[in-house]
mmCIF file of C-alpha atoms in Angstrom:
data_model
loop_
_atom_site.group_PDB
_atom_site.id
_atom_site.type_symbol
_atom_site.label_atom_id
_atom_site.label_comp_id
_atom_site.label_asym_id
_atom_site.label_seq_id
_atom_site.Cartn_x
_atom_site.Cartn_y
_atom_site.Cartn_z
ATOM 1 C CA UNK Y 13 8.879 -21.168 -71.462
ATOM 2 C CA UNK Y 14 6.966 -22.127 -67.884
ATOM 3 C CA UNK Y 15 6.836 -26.011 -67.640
ATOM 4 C CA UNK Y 16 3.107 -26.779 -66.238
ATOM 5 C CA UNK Y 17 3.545 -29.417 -63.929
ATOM 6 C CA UNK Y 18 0.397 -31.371 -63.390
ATOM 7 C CA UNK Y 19 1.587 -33.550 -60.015
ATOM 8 C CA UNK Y 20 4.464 -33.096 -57.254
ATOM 9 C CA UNK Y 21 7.056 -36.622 -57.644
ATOM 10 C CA UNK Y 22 4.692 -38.861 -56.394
ATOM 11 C CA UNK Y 23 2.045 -37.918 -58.653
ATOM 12 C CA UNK Y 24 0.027 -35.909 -55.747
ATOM 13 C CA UNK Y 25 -1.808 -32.931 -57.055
ATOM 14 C CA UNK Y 26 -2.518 -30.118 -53.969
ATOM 15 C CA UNK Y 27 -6.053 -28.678 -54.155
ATOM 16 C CA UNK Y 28 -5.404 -26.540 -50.851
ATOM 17 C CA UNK Y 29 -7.068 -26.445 -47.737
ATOM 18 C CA UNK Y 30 -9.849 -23.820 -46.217
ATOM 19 C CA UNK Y 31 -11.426 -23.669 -42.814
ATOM 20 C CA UNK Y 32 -14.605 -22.287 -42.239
ATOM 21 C CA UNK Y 33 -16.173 -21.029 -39.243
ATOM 22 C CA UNK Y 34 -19.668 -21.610 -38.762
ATOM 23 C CA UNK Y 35 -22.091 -20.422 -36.424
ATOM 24 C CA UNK Y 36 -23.205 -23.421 -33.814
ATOM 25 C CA UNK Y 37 -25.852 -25.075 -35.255
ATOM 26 C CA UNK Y 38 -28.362 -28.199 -33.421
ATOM 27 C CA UNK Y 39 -27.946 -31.102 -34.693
ATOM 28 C CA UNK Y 40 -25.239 -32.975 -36.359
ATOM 29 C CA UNK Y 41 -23.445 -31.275 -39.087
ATOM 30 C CA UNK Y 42 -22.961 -32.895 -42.319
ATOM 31 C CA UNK Y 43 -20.050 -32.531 -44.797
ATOM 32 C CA UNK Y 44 -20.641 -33.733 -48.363
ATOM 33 C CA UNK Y 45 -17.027 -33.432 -50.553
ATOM 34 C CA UNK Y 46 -16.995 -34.795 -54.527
ATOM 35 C CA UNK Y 47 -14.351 -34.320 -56.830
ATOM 36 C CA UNK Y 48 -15.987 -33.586 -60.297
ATOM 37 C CA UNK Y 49 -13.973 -32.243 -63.847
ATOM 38 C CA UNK Y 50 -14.948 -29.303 -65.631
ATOM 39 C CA UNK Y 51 -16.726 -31.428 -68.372
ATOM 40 C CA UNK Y 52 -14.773 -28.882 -70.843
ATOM 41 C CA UNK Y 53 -14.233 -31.424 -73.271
ATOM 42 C CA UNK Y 54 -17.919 -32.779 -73.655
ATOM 43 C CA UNK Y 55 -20.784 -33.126 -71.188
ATOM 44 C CA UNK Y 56 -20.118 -35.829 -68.706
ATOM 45 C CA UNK Y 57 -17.604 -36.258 -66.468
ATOM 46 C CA UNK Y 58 -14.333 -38.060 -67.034
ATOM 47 C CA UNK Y 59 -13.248 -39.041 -63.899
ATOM 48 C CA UNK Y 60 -14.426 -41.132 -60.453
ATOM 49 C CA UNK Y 61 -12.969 -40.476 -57.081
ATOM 50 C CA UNK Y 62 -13.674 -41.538 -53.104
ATOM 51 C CA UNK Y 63 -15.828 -39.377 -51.839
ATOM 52 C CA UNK Y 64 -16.852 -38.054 -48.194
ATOM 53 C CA UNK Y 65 -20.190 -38.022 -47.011
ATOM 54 C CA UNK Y 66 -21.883 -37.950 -43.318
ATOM 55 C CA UNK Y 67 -21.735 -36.583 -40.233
ATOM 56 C CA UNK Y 68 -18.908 -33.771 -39.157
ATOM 57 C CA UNK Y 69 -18.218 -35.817 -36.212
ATOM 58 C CA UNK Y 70 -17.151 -38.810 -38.121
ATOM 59 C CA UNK Y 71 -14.582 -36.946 -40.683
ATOM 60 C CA UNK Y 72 -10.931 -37.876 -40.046
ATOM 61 C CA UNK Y 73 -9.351 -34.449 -38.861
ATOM 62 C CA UNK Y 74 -6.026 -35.006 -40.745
ATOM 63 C CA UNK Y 75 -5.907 -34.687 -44.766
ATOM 64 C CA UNK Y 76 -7.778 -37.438 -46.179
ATOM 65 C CA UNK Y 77 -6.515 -39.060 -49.333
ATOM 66 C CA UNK Y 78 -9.257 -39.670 -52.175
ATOM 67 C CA UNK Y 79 -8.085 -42.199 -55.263
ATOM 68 C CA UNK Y 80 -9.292 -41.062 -58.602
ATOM 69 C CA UNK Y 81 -9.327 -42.745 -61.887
ATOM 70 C CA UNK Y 82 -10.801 -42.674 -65.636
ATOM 71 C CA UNK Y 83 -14.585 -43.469 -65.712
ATOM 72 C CA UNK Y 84 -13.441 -45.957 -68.322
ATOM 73 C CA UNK Y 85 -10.963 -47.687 -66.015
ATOM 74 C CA UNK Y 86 -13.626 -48.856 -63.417
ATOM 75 C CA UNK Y 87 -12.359 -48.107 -60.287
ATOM 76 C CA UNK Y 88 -14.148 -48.663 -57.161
ATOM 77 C CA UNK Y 89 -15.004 -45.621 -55.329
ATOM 78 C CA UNK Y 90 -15.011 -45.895 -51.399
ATOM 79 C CA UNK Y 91 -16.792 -43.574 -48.437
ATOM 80 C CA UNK Y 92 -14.168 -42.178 -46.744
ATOM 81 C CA UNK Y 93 -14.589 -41.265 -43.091
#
């Protein structure tokens, strides 16, 4: 029987990574990145995470780390650069 294994030994779960080439545009570009759950279980979702949201420019080029936790648990989200 497969084990599932839901996080790597410090809990970390790997969504992957995609780059996407876009044709140059005027203007800023913005990103906009949420993490949302699949609401399987009911209607609403069950979890709240950092988020990213503004200009292209301003996005940290490395892998950014967003926190999630239980709706329920309150945490504080924060706007990650």
């Amino acid at each position: 029987m497969k084990q599932i294994q839901h996080g790597d030994d410090v809990g970390q779960i790997q969504l992957g990574s995609e780059d996407v080439e876009a044709a140059a545009v005027a203007g800023d570009v913005m990103v906009d990145f949420n993490v949302l759950t699949a609401r399987k279980s009911g209607p609403d979702n069950l979890i709240s995470c950092d988020f990213i949201d503004g200009k292209l420019a301003t996005v940290t080029p490395a892998p950014v780390a967003l926190h999630c936790a239980l709706i329920e648990v309150r945490y504080d989200t924060k706007h990650k650069p």
